Coordinates of C-alpha atoms in Angstrom, one line a residue:
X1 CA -4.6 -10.3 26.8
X2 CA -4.6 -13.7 24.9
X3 CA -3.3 -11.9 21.8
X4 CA -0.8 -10.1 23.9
X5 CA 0.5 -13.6 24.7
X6 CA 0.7 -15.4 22.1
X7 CA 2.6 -12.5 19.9
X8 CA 5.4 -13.3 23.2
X9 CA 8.6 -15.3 21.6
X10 CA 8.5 -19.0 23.6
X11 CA 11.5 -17.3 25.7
X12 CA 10.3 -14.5 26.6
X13 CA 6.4 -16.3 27.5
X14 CA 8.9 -18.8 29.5
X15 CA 10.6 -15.0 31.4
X16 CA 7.4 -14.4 32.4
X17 CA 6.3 -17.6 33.9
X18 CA 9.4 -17.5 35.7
X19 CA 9.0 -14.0 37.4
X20 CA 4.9 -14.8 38.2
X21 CA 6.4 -18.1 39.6
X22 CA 9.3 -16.4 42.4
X23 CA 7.6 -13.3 42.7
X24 CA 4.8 -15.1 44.4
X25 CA 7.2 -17.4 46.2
X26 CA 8.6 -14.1 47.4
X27 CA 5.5 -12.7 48.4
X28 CA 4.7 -15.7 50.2
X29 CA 8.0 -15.6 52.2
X30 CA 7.5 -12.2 53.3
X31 CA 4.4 -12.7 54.7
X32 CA 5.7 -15.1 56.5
X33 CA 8.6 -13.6 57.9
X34 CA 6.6 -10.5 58.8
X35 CA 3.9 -13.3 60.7
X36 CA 7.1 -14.7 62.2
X37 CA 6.5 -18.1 60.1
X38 CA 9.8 -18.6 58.8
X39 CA 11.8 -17.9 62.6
X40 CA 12.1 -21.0 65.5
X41 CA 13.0 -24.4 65.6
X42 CA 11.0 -25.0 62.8
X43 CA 13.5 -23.7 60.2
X44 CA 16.1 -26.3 61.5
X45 CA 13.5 -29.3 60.6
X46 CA 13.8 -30.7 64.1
X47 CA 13.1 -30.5 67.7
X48 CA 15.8 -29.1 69.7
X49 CA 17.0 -30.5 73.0
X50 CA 19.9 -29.3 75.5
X51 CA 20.9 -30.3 78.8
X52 CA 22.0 -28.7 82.2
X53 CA 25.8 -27.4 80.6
X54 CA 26.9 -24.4 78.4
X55 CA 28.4 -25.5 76.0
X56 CA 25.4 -28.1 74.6
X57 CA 22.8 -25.1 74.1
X58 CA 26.1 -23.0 72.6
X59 CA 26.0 -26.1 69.9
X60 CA 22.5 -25.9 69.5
X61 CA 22.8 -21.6 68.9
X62 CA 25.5 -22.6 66.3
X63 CA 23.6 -25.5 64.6
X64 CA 20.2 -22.7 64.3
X65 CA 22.4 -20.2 63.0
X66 CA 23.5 -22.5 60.3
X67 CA 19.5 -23.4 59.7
X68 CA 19.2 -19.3 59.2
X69 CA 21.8 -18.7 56.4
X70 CA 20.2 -22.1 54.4
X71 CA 17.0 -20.5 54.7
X72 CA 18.5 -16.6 53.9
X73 CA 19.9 -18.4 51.0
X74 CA 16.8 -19.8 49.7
X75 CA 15.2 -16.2 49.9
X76 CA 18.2 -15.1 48.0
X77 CA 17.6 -18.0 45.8
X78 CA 13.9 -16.6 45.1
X79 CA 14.7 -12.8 44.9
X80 CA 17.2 -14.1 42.3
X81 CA 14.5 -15.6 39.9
X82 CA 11.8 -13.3 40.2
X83 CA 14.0 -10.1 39.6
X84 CA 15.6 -12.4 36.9
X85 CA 12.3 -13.4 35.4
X86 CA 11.1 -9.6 35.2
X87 CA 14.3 -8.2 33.7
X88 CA 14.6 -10.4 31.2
X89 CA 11.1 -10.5 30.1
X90 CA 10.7 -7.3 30.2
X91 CA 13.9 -6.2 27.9
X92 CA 13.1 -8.8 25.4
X93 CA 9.6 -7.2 25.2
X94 CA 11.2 -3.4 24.9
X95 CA 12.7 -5.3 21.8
X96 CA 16.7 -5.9 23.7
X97 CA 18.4 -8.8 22.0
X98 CA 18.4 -11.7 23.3
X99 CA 22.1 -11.8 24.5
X100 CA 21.9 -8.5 26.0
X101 CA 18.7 -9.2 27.6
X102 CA 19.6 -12.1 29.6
X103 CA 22.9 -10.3 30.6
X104 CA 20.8 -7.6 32.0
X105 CA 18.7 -9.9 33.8
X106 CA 21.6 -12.1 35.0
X107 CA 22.9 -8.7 36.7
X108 CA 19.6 -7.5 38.0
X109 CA 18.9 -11.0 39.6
X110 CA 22.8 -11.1 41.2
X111 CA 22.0 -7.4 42.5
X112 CA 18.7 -8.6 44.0
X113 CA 20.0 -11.7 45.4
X114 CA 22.7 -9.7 47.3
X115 CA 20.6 -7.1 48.5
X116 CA 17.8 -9.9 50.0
X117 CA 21.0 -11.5 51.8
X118 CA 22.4 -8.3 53.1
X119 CA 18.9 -7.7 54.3
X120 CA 18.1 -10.9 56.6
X121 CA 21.4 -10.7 57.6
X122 CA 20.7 -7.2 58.9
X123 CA 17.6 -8.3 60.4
X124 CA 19.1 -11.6 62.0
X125 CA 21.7 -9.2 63.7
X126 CA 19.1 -6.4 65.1
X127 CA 17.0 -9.7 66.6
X128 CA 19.9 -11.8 68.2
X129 CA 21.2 -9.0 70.2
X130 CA 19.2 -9.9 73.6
X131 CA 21.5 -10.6 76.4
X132 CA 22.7 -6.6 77.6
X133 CA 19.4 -5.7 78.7
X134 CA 17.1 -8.5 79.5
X135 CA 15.0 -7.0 82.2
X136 CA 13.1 -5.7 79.4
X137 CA 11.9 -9.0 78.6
X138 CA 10.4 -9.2 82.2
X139 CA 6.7 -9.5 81.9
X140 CA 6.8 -10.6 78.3
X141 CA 5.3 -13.8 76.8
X142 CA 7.8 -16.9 74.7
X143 CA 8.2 -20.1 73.4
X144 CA 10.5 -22.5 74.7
X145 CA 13.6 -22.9 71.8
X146 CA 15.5 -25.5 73.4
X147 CA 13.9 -28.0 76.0
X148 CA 14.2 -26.8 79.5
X149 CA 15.2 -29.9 81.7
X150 CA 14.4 -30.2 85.3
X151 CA 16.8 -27.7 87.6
X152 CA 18.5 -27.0 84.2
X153 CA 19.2 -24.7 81.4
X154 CA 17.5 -24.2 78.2
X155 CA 16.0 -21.3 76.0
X156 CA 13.7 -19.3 74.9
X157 CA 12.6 -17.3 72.0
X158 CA 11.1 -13.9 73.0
X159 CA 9.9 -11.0 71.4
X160 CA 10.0 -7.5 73.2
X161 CA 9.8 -4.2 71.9
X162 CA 9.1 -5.6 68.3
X163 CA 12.7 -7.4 68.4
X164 CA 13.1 -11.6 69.0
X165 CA 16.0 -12.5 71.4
X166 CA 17.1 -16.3 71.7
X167 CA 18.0 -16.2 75.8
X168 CA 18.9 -18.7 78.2
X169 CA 16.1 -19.5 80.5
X170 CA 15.3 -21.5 83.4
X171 CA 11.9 -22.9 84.4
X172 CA 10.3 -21.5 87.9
X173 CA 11.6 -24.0 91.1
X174 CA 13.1 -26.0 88.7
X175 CA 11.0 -27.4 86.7
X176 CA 11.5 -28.7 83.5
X177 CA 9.6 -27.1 79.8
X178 CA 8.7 -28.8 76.8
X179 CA 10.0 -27.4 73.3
X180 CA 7.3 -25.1 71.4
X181 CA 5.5 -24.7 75.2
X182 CA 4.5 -20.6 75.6
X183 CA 6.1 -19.3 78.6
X184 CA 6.0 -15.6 80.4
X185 CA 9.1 -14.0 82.1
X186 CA 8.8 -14.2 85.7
X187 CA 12.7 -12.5 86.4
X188 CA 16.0 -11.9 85.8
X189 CA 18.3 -14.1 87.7
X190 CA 21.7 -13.4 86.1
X191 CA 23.1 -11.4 83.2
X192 CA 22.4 -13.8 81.0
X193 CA 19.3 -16.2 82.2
X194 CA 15.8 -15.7 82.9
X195 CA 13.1 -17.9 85.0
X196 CA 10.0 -18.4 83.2
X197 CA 7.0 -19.9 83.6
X198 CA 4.7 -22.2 81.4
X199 CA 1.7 -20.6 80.4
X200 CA -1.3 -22.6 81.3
X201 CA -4.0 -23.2 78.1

């Protein structure tokens, strides 16, 4: 292995580095997104608030969906590198010049980059689409997205059926819920907000 190395050109030692570096970056960001790591408030680096009107927890939607695409770009950013990293190592190995190797690997990164981006994009589209049918979510357990206030409006992030919906949400007689507090879904009380109910530790 050591001799295997150290016969590498610097470049093409520096290739692989690169790939071993985003290909466990990627790894790491799948696992997280399968755990559900990478979704929430979290991603916007911030606590979210809204108060009793529509339009502040439409603002808020906006300002998390903005928060998604920097993070979709960041995976992009890493799918880039690592399929980068392999190409290019990989052809100069097989003996590709130079030129033409990093050409390869500049269109094999740009091919993975858009694929990643067309893929969270896909994903973020399948989990967004809660509203039509939320007496589904009945009976299911959440986490409060944007603070409910007292005999207000805020929402929650739920998942059901394997698929996270962002809904508008009320706390049971009124009262107010805490960002990040796990709630269940007591009922439907219009087509587009649900009374819920903090879940006691």
């Amino acid at each position: 292995m050591e001799t295997w190395w150290t016969n590498l050109t610097t470049l093409n030692q520096t290739l692989y580095l690169v790939a071993i570096f985003f290909s466990a970056l990627f790894g790491w960001q799948m696992v997280a997104a399968l755990l559900g790591l990478g979704g929430g408030a979290d991603v916007g680096g911030g606590d979210a608030t809204a108060g009793d009107a529509g339009p502040e927890i439409n603002d808020m939607v906006q300002d998390a969906s903005v928060a998604a695409f920097k993070l979709l770009s960041v995976r992009s950013i890493i799918a880039f590198g690592m399929l980068f990293g392999w190409a290019g190592a990989l052809y100069l190995q097989s003996g590709t010049p130079v030129e033409s190797a990093l050409l390869y690997s500049l269109i094999w990164g740009a091919a993975a980059m858009v694929a990643v981006a067309y893929f969270y994009h896909g994903i973020q589209q399948l989990t967004e689409t809660g509203n039509p049918r939320l007496e589904t979510c009945v009976g299911a357990s959440g986490e409060v997205y944007i603070d409910i206030p007292e005999n207000g409006i805020g929402q929650i992030r739920v998942v059901e059926s394997g698929a996270v919906s962002y809904v508008s949400a009320r706390g049971k007689d009124g009262a107010p819920i805490p960002h990040k507090t796990p709630v269940w879904v007591r009922r439907v009380i219009n087509g587009t907000t649900l009374e819920v109910e903090q879940i006691e530790p």
